[in-house]
Every structure is written in structure tokens, then in C-alpha cells.
Coordinates of C-alpha atoms in Angstrom, one line a residue:
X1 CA -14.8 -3.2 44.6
X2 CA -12.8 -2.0 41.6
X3 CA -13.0 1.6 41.1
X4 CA -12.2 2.9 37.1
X5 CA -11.5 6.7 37.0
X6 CA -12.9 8.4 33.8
X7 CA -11.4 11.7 32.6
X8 CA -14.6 13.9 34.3
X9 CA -14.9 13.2 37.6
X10 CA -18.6 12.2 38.9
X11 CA -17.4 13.0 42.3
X12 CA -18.8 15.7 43.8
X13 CA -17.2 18.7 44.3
X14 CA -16.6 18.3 48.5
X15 CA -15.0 15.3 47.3
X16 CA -12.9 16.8 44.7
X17 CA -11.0 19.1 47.4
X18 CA -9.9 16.1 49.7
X19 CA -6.3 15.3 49.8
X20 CA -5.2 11.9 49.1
X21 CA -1.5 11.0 50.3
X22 CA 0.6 9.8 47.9
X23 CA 0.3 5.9 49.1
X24 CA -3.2 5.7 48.9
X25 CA -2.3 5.8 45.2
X26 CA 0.0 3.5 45.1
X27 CA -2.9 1.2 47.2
X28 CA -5.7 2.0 44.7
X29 CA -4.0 1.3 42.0
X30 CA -3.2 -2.8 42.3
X31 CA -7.2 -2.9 42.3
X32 CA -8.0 -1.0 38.8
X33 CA -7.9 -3.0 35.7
X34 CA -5.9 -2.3 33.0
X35 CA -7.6 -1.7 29.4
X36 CA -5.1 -2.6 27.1
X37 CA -4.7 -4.4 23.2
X38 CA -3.0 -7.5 23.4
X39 CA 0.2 -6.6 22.0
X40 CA 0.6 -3.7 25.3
X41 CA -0.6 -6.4 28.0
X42 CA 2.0 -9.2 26.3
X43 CA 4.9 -6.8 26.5
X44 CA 4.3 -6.0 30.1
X45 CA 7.3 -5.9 32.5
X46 CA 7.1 -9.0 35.1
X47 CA 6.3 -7.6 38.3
X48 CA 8.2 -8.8 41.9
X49 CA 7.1 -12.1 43.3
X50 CA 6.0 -9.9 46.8
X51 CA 3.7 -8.0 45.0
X52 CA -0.3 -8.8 43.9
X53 CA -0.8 -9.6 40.2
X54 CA -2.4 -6.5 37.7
X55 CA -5.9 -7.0 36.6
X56 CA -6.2 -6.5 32.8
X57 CA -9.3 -6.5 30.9
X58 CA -9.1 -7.5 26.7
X59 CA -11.6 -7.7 24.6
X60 CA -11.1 -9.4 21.6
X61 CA -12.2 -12.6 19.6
X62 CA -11.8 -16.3 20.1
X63 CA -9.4 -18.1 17.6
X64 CA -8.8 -21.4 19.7
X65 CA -10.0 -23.6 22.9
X66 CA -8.4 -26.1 24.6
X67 CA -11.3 -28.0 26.6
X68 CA -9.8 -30.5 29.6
X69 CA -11.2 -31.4 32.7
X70 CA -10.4 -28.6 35.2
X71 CA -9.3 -26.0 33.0
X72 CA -9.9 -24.4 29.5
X73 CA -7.2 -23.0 27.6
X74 CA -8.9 -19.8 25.1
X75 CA -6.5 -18.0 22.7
X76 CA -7.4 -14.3 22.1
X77 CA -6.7 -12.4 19.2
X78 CA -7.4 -8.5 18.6
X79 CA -5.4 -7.5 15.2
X80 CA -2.6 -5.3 17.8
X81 CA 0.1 -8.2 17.6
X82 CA 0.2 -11.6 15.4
X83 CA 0.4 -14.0 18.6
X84 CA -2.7 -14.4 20.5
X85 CA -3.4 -13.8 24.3
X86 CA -3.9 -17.2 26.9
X87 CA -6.3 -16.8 29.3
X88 CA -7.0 -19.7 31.3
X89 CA -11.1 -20.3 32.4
X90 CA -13.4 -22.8 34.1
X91 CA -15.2 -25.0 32.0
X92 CA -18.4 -23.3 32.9
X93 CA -17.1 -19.7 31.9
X94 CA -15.9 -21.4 28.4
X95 CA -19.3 -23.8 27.7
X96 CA -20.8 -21.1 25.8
X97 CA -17.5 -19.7 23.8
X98 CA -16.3 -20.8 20.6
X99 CA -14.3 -20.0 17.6
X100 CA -15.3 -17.0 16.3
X101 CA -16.8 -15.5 19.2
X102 CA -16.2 -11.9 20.6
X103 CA -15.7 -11.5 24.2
X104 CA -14.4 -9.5 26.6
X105 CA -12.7 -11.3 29.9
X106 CA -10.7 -9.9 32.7
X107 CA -8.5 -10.7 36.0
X108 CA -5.2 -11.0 36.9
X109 CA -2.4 -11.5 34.6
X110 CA -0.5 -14.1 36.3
X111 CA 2.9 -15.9 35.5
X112 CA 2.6 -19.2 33.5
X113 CA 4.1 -22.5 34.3
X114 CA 8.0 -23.0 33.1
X115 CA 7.9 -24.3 29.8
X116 CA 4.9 -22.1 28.7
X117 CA 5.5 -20.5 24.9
X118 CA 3.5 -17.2 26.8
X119 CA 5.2 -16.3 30.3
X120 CA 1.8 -14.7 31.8
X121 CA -1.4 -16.0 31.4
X122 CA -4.7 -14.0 32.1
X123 CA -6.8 -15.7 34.9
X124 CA -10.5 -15.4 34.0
X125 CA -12.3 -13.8 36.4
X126 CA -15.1 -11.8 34.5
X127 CA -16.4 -13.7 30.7
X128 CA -18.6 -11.8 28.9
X129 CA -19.7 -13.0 25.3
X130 CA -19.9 -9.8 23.3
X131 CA -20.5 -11.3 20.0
X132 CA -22.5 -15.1 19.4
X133 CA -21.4 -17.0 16.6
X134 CA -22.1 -20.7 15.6
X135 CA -18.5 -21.8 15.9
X136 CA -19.7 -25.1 13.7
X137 CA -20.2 -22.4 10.4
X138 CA -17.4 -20.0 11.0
X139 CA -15.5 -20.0 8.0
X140 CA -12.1 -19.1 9.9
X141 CA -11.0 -22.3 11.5
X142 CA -8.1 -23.4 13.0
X143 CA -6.5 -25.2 10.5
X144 CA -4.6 -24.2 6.8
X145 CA -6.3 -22.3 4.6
X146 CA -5.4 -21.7 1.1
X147 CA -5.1 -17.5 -0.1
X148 CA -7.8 -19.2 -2.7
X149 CA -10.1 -19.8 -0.3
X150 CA -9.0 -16.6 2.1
X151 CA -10.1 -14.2 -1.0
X152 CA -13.6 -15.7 -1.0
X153 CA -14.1 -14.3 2.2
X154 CA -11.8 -10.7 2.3
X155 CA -14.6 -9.6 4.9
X156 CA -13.4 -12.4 7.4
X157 CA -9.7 -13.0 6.4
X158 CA -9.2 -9.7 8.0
X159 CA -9.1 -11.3 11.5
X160 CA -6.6 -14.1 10.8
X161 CA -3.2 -13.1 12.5
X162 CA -1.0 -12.6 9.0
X163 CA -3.7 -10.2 7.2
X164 CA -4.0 -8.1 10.7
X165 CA -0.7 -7.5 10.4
X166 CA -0.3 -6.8 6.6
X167 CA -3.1 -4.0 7.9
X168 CA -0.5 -2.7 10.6
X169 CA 2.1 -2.6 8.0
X170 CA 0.1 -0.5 5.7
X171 CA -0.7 1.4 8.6
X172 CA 2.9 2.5 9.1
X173 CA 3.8 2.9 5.8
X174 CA 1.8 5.2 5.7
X175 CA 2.7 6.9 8.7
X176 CA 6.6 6.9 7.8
X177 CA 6.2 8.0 4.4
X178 CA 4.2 11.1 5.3
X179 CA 7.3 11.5 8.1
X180 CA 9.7 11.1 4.9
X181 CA 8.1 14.1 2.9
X182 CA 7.0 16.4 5.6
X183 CA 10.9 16.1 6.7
X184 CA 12.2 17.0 3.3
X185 CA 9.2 20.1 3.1
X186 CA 7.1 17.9 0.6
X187 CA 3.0 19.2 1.1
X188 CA 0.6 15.8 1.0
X189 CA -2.5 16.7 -1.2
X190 CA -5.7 15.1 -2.4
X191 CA -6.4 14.8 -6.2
X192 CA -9.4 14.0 -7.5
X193 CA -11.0 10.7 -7.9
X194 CA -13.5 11.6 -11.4
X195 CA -11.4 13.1 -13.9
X196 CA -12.1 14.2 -17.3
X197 CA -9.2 12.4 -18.9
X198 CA -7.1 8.9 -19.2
X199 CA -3.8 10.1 -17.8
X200 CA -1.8 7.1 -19.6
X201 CA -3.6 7.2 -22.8
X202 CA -3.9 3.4 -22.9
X203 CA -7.6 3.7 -23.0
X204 CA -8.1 1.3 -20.0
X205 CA -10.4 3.3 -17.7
X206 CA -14.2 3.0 -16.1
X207 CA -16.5 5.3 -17.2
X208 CA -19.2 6.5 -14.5
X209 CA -22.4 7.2 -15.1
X210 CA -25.3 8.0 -12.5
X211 CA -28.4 5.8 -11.7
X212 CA -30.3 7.4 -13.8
X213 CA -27.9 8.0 -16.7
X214 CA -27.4 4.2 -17.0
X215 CA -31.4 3.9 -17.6
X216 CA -32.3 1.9 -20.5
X217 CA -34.5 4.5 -23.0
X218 CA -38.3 4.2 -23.0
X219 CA -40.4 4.5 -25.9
X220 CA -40.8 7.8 -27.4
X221 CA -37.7 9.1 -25.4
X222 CA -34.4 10.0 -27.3
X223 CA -31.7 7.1 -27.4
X224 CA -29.2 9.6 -26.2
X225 CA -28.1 9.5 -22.8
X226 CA -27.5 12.5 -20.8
X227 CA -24.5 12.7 -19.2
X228 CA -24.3 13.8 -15.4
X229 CA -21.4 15.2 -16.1
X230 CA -22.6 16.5 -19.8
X231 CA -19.7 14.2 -21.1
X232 CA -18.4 11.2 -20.3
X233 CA -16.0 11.1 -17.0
X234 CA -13.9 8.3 -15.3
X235 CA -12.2 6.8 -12.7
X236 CA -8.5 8.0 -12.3
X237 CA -5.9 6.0 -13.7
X238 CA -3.2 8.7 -12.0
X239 CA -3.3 12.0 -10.3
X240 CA -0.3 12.7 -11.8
X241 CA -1.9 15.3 -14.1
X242 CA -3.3 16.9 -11.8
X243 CA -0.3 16.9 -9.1
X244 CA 1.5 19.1 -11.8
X245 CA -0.9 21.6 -11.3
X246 CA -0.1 22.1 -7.8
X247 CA 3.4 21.8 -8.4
X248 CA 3.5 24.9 -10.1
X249 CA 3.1 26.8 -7.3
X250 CA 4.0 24.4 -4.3
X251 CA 7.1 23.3 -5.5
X252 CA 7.2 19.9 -4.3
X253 CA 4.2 17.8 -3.4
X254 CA 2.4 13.9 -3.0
X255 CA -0.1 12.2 -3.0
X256 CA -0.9 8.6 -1.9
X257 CA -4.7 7.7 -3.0
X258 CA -6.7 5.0 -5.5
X259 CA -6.3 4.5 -8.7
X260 CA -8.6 2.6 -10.9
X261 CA -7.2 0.4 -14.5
X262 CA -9.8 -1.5 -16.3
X263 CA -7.2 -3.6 -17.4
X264 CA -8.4 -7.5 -18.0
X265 CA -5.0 -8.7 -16.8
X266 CA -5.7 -12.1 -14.5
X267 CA -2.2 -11.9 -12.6
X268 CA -0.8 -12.0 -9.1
X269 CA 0.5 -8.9 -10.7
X270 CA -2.3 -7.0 -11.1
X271 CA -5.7 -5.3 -9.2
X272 CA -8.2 -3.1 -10.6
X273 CA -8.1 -0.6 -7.9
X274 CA -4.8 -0.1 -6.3
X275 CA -2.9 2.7 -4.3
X276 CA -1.0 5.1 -6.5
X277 CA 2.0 6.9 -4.3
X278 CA 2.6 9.8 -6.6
X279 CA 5.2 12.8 -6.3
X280 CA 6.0 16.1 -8.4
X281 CA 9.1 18.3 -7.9
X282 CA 10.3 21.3 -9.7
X283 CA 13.6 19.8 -11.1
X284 CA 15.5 19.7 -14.7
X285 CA 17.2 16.5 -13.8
X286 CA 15.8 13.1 -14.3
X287 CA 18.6 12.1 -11.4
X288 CA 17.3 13.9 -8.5
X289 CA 13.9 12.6 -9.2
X290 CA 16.0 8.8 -8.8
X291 CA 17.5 9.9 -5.8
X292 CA 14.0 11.2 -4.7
X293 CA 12.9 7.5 -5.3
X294 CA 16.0 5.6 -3.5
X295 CA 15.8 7.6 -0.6
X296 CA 12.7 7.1 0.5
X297 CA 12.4 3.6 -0.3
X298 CA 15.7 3.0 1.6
X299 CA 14.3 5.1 4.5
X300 CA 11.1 3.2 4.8
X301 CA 12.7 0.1 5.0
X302 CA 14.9 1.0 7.3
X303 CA 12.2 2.5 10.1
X304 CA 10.2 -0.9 9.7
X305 CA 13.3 -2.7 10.5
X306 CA 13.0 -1.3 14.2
X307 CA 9.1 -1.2 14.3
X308 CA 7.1 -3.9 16.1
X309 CA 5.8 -4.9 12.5
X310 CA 8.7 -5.0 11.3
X311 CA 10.0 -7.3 13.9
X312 CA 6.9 -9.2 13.9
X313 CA 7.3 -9.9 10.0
X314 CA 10.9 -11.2 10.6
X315 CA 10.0 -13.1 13.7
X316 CA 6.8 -15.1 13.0
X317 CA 7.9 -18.7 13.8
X318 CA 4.7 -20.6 13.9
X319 CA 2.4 -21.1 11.0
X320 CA -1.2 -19.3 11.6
X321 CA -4.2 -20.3 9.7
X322 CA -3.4 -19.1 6.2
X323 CA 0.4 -20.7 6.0
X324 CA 2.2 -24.1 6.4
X325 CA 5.6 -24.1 8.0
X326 CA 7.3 -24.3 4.6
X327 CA 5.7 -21.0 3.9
X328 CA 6.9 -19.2 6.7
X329 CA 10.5 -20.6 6.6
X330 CA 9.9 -19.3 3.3
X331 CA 8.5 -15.8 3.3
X332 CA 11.6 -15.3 6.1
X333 CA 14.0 -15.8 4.1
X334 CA 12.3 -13.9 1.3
X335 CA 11.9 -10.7 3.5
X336 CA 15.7 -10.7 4.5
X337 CA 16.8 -11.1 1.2
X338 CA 14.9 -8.6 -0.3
X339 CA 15.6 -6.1 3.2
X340 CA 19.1 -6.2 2.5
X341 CA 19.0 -5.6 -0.8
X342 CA 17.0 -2.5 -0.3
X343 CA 20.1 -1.5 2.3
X344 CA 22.3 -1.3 0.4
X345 CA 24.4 2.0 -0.7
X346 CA 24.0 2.9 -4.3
X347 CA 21.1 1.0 -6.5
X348 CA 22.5 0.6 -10.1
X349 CA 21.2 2.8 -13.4
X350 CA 21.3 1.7 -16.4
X351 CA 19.6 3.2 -19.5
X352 CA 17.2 1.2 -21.8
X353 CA 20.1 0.7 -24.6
X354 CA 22.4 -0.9 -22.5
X355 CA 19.6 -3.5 -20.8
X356 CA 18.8 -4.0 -24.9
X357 CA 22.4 -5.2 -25.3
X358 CA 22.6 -7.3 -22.0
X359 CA 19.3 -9.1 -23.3
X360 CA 20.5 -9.7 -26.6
X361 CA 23.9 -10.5 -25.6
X362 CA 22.9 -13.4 -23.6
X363 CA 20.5 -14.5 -25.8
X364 CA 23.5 -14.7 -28.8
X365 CA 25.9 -16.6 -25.9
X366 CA 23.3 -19.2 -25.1
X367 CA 23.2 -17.8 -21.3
X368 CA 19.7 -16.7 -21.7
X369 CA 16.3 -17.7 -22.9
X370 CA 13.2 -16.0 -23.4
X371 CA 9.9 -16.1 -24.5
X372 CA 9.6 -13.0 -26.3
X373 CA 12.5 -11.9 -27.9
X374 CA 14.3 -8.8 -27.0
X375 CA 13.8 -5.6 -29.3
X376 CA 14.0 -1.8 -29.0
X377 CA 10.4 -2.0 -30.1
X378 CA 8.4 -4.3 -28.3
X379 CA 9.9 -3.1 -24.7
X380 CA 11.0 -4.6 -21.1
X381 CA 8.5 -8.0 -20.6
X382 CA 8.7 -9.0 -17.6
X383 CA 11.0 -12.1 -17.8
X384 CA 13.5 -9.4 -19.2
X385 CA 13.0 -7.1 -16.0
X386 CA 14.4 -10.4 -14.1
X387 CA 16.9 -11.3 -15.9
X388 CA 17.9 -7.5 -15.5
X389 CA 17.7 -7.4 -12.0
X390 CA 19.5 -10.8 -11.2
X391 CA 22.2 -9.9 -13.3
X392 CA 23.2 -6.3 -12.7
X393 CA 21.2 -5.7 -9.5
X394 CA 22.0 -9.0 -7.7
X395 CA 19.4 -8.7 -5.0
X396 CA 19.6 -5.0 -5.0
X397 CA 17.0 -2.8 -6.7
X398 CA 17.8 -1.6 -10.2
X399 CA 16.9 2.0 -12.3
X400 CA 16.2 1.6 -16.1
X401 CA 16.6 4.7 -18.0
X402 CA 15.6 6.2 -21.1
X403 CA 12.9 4.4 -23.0
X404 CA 12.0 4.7 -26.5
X405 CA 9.4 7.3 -27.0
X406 CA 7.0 5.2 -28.7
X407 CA 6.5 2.9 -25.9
X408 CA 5.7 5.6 -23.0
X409 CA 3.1 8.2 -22.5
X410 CA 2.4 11.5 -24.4
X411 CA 3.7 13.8 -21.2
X412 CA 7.4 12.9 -21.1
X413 CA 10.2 15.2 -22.1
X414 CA 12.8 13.9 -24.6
X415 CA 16.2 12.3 -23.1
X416 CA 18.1 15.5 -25.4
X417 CA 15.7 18.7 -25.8
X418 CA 18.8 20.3 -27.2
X419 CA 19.5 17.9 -30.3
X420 CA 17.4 15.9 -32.5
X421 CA 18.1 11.8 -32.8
X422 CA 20.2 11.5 -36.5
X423 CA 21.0 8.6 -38.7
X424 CA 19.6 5.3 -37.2
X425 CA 18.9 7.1 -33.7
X426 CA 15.9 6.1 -31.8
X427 CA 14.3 9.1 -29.6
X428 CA 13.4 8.3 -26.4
X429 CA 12.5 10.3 -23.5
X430 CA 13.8 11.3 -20.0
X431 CA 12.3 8.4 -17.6
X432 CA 13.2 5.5 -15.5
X433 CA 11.5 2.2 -14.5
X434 CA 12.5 1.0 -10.8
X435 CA 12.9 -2.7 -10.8
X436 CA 12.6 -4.3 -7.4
X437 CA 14.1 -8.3 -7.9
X438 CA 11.7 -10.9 -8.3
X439 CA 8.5 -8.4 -8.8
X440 CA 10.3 -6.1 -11.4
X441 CA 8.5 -2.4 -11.9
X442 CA 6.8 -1.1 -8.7
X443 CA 8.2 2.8 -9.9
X444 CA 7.6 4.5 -13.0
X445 CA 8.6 8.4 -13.3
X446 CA 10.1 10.8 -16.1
X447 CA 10.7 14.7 -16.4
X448 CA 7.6 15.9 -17.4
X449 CA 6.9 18.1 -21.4
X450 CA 7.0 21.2 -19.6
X451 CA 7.3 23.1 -23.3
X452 CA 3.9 23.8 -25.4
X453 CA 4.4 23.2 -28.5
X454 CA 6.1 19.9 -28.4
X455 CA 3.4 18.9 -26.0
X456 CA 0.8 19.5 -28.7
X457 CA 2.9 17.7 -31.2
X458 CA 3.1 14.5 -28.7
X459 CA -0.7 14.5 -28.3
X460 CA -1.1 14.8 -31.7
X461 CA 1.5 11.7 -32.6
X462 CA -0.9 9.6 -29.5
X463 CA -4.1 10.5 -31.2
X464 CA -5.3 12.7 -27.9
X465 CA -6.0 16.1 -29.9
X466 CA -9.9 16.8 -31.5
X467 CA -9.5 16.6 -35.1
X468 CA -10.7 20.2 -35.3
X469 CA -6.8 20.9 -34.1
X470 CA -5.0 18.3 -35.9
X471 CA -5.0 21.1 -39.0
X472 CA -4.0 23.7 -36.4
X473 CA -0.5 25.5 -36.9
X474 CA 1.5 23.6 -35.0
X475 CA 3.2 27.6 -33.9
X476 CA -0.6 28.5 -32.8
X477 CA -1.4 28.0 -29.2
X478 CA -4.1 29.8 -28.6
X479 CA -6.6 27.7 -29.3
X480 CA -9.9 29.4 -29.2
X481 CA -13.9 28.2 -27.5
X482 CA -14.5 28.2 -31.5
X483 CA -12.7 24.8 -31.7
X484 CA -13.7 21.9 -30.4
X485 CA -12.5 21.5 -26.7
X486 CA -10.1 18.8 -25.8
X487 CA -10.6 17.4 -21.9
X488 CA -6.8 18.4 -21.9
X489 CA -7.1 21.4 -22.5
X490 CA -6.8 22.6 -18.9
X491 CA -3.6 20.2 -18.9
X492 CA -2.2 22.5 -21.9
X493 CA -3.1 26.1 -19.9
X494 CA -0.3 24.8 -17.2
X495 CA 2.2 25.2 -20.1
X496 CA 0.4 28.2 -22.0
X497 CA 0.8 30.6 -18.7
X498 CA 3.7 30.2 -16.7
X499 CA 5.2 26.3 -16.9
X500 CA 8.3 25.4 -15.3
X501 CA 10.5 22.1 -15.9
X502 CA 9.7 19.5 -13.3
X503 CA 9.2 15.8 -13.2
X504 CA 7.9 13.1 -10.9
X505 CA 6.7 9.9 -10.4
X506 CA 4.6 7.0 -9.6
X507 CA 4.9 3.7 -7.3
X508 CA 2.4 0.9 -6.8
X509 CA 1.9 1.1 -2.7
X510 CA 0.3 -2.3 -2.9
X511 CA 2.7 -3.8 -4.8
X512 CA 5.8 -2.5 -2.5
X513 CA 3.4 -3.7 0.2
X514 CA 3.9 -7.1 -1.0
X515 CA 7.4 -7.5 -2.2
X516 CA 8.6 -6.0 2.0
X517 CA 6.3 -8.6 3.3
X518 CA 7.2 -10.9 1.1
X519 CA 4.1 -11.7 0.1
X520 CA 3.9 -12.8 -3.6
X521 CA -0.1 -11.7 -5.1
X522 CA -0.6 -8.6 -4.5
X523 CA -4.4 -10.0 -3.6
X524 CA -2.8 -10.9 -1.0
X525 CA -2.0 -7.4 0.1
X526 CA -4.6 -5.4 -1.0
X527 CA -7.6 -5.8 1.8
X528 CA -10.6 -5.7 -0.5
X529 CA -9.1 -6.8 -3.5
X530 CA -10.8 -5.9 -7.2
X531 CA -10.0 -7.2 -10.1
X532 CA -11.0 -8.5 -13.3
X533 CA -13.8 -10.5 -13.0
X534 CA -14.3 -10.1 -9.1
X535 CA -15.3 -7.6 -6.8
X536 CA -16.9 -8.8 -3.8
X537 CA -18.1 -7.2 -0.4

């Protein structure tokens, strides 16, 4: 008989009050069965050869059987680690298994023959099928499959090895980023999801509506639709807006939650909802919000360097059912290049003038070619970002500072706020791009307009003002209810009572996801990817 203790004893009470010596302990417990995940049971001490093997119990799902005459060989996967668990059955206990199938099978976890990849094996006592499938239409098999045909079923691709452990290294992200703020006093909040505005002012945003606003009129009833919301709303494109309003009185604060761009861009570059990990301090230096940036990228990588996942990532050997060898040999050396890189000391900054003339340099010397010619005007494309990277960063991450104004958003305080450009003197604004090699921008942050006036002027210039204002005194800011509301007007009453300079910044979670995995489309990353033209499940 196996006993299994549960925290509230069902013993009754005359029980309860018997003393058990200390070795009928030690007796009992080389009978109970040990509930653990994979990944726990595989990383189980050996035990002496004089004493009687543990009993472990995993539940978990099929991904392979070996069928011979005495014995059959099932692999077991649960999502906790990327190798599977061997447990070795009769051919009865396996007749009814297949791959696919859930089960849950337990005995005693005993040492493998010499030579075996896995040094225990579990000896199947108990087989219980907890969930059927017809192993003949289970679109997992064991054999390569393409990411193509992996993002046709995101719903299933979640129980292949490599995606159950992009999950885990979400997971931890997570976990050591929230480590990284709360350590430097950094308060995690929740901005909303429906906002009033479009944050970057490129117009690319979903509009909601309700069930019934999106009704199609009936005869007799008025074409216009009522909003729920009395106006039109949308799906955030960044909480950065609204991160500055707690940063007026928190000091120093994050955010890590999803962001929506209706942006028809069909690119491993690009997802229509993404994680945004977003972060306002009170600072007047555009370097300290760098430093902000560098250190806890660095840090990150350096805690999944020692964490299972992070050994995992660096240790998978053996291709699973989504990658060739080639691939893996691959994405290894991929993930250790771009690891050290992150390592390293001090990240070069360079400023937006200076990339300009590195561009156009190489272009006049024949050592460079691109599609779209460099200009101050046009911006950064991304085979410039590379070229950038390769040559100053050389493997190592690389800050770009100070844009041109006219290429960045509305809310970003001037490079000089004491001087105005002269002569030939293009303005641009206090900012950086963070360009990781090979994937280019994954950060984008600036020192925010903390000042009124030029605020107003700057949404004025990006068109973002109600044309009742644009007549407006450009010295009167106190606009009245008797002029047409802007939906940033509550954005402007953070600067009308009490601003203070700050700045902050954003970074694509998914996309860092996939450049310390090495993983090269970010729909690759993202578990229920959404993008243009495609949003399934």
C-alpha cells in the first residue's frame, strides 16, 4: 500500500497524538511517490546501490514510442525542461498510447543501462491515459517541421520542446526584470489598454467599437454611429503617455504590457500586438536614461546565463521537431555571440550626425552599398542600423543619439533648450535608438517636453492640435471648455500644473526575446502571434 500525506490530515484525532519514531519515517518514506515535473525528477541525485529505487509519478504528454517485442520505449514531455522523460512499459500498458496522448504513469525511477543518453529510466508500474488522441491526425509529429507550418497551429506548437522553453524564458524575463527595478526602487504599474489618443502620432492604431456600435444603420435610423465611448477610442500604441503621469509623483516607474500597431508591415520584424517594456524617471540627462537601458539589459543577460533556461538555450544538442541540426549548430553559435556582446563593459554612443558621416563616408570610399541612400532627412533604414552596428559596435550593442526633429515624435525635448540651431543647423531632439547587431532598434527613448508652451508649438507643427487652437496665442495656455477639446488635453494639464523634466523609454520585449534566443522572426517568439493579415486562435 502506498500512503500520500495531504497537507489536512484525515486521520483522526487519537491518531494525530501518536508518536512516531524518527525511523519509521525514514521507512515510510521509500514507499510514497514523488510528484514532480520532469525537469525536478531528471535532476535527481543517484541514490546508493543498497538502497530501493524512488517511485515518481509524471504526468505529461506523449511525444515518441519505441515499440519492440518485450519492451516499449515512451518519451514524456511536460514544458518543465526541453529533453523528455524515458519510461520504459509493457507492450500491453503502451497498445493504447500514442503521439499526442496525455497520460500520467508512475513507479520506480531506476538506473539505465551504460550507454543510455538518460541515466534513470522510469519503470512503468501504473499507465493511465488522461487525454485520447488519434495519434494518426495529430499535427505534431516526430519529424521537422517548418516555423511556416508551426504558426498554422500556435495552439499546438506550444507543446513542442523549443517553444516550451521560449515560454520559460519569457517567464523569467519577466521575473528578473521586475527583480532589476524593485532593486533600484522602480514601482511596476498598469496603464491602460483603451486610450483616447495615438501616442506616436503615426496614425497606425485600431479603433474599437462595441457590438452594437459596429451595427450597420436600419432604415429610418440616423447614419451616425454612437460611440460607446461618445468618441472614437483605440488600442494603445504606448503607455508611455500615461507613465508620465505617474511619474510626476512616483519618481521612477514601469510598465511591461501590450501594445497594439496597425501597421501593414509583412516582416520577421514586425507583430501587430507586441509587449511594450516601458520606463519613466525624473532626470534632465538623456545619459542616465542610457545607463538605465545598459544596465538592465546587461543584468538580464547575465542572470539567464546561470538559469536552467539559460543553460538549456546554450546546451540543446539534438534537433526537436521544429529544427534540423544545421539550425541548432546555428542558433548556438548565434546565442553566444550575441551573449558576449551584451557582456561587455561600455556599449558605444554615437549621435545621429556622426552615424550620417560614417554612412556617407563609406558610401563615397566604395566600402559600402545601400539601397536607400543615406540622408539627414530620410533617417536610419535598417541596412544602415547594420552597417552601424558591425562597424562601430562589432558584436556589441550600439546607442544612436540625437535625431532630427522632424523624423521623431511630438513629445521630445530639443538636444539644446538653451540655444536655437543657426545657419545650416538642423534641430533635433534629445533621444537615442538602441541597436542590438543583426536586429538593429529593440529600444527607443528621449527626455521628455516637459515645458508648455513648446509642447503646444510641437503639436501644432505634427498637426495634433483642433483647429479651434491653431489661432490660439501661442503665450495662452489656458485653454478654456469654450474651445474644442483636444484628447491631449489631459497630456497638456501634466505640464500646465506642476511638470518636472524627466525622460524614459521604450523596448520591444518580444523582440529582445528573440535576438537572446536567437531566434530570428519574432513570430517565432511571440506565443499567439498577430499580424497583418493573420490572427488566429
Amino acid at each position: 500500500m502506498i500512503w500520500r500525506f495531504q497537507r489536512q490530515s484525515c486521520l483522526p484525532p487519537a491518531c494525530l497524538s501518536v508518536k512516531l519514531r524518527p525511523s519509521c519515517f525514514r521507512r515510510l518514506s521509500t514507499f510514497l511517490i514523488t510528484h514532480h515535473n520532469i525537469a525536478s525528477i531528471l535532476a535527481l541525485p543517484p541514490l546508493d546501490e543498497d538502497k530501493p529505487p524512488r517511485r515518481v509519478e509524471v504526468t505529461g504528454h506523449v511525444r515518441t514510442i519505441r515499440n519492440q517485442k518485450r519492451h516499449s520505449f515512451v518519451e514524456i514531455g511536460d514544458g518543465s525542461t526541453i529533453h523528455s522523460l524515458q519510461a520504459l512499459l509493457d507492450p500491453s500498458q503502451a497498445a493504447s498510447l500514442g503521439t499526442g496522448t496525455a497520460v500520467k504513469i508512475s513507479g520506480p525511477w531506476r538506473p539505465s543501462p551504460r550507454g543510455k543518453e538518460q541515466s534513470h529510466e522510469l519503470h512503468a508500474e501504473s499507465v493511465q491515459i488522461v487525454g485520447i488522441t488519434d495519434s494518426e491526425l495529430y499535427p505534431i509529429q516526430k519529424k521537422y517541421h517548418s516555423a511556416e507550418y508551426l504558426r498554422t497551429v500556435p495552439h499546438l506548437r506550444l507543446r513542442t520542446p523549443f517553444n516550451a522553453l521560449l515560454a520559460r524564458l519569457r517567464s523569467d524575463c519577466e521575473f528578473h526584470i521586475s527583480t532589476f527595478f524593485r532593486s533600484n526602487q522602480y514601482i511596476r504599474l498598469q496603464p491602460p489598454i483603451i486610450t483616447s489618443s495615438d501616442c506616436e502620432g503615426a496614425g497606425e492604431v485600431f479603433t474599437i467599437h462595441s457590438k452594437d456600435c459596429a451595427k450597420a444603420p436600419s432604415a429610418g435610423v440616423s447614419t451616425i454611429r454612437a460611440e460607446f465611448f461618445r468618441e472614437p477610442k483605440y488600442l494603445t500604441v504606448s503607455s508611455q503617455l500615461h507613465l508620465e503621469a505617474f511619474v510626476h509623483e512616483h519618481q521612477k516607474v514601469w510598465a511591461l504590457s501590450p501594445t497594439f500597431r496597425a501597421e501593414k508591415s509583412d516582416t520577421p520584424r514586425h507583430l501587430s500586438e507586441f509587449y511594450m517594456l516601458e520606463a519613466e524617471l525624473r532626470t534632465e540627462d538623456l545619459g542616465a536614461v542610457m545607463d538605465l537601458v545598459e544596465d538592465l539589459i546587461r543584468d538580464l543577460a547575465a542572470k539567464l546565463q546561470t538559469s536552467e533556461v539559460g543553460k538549456e538555450l546554450m546546451a540543446v544538442r539534438h534537433a526537436t521537431n521544429s529544427d534540423t541540426g544545421n539550425e541548432i549548430s546555428s542558433r548556438l553559435d548565434t546565442i553566444a555571440r550575441r551573449w558576449d556582446g551584451l557582456k561587455r563593459k561600455f556599449w558605444p554612443r554615437i549621435t545621429y550626425t556622426e552615424a550620417m558621416k560614417l554612412l556617407q563616408t563609406a558610401v563615397s570610399d566604395g566600402e559600402a552599398t545601400f539601397r536607400h541612400t543615406p540622408s539627414w532627412q530620410s533617417g536610419l533604414q535598417l541596412e544602415h542600423e547594420k552597417f552601424i552596428t558591425a562597424e562601430i559596435g562589432q558584436g556589441c550593442p550600439v546607442f544612436v543619439t540625437n535625431y532630427p526633429k522632424a523624423v521623431k515624435p511630438f513629445y521630445m525635448l530639443p538636444s539644446n533648450i538653451e540655444t536655437a540651431p543657426t545657419g545650416d543647423e538642423q534641430p533635433t531632439v534629445a533621444c537615442f535608438d538602441l541597436l542590438l547587431p543583426e536586429v538593429c532598434e529593440v529600444v527607443g527613448g528621449s527626455l521628455r517636453e516637459h515645458r508648455l508652451e513648446p509642447l503646444l508649438d510641437a503639436m501644432r507643427e505634427h498637426h495634433l492640435l483642433p483647429k479651434a487652437w491653431a489661432d490660439l496665442n501661442r503665450a495662452d495656455t489656458t485653454i478654456s471648455s469654450k474651445t474644442s477639446r483636444s484628447n491631449l488635453d489631459w497630456y497638456l494639464d501634466l505640464r500646465r500644473y506642476g511638470s518636472v523634466p524627466h525622460g524614459g523609454f521604450g523596448l520591444g520585449f518580444d523582440r529582445l526575446l528573440g535576438y537572446l534566443a536567437g531566434v530570428n522572426n519574432i513570430r517565432d517568439v511571440a506565443p499567439w502571434p498577430r499580424y497583418y493579415g493573420k490572427c488566429d486562435c
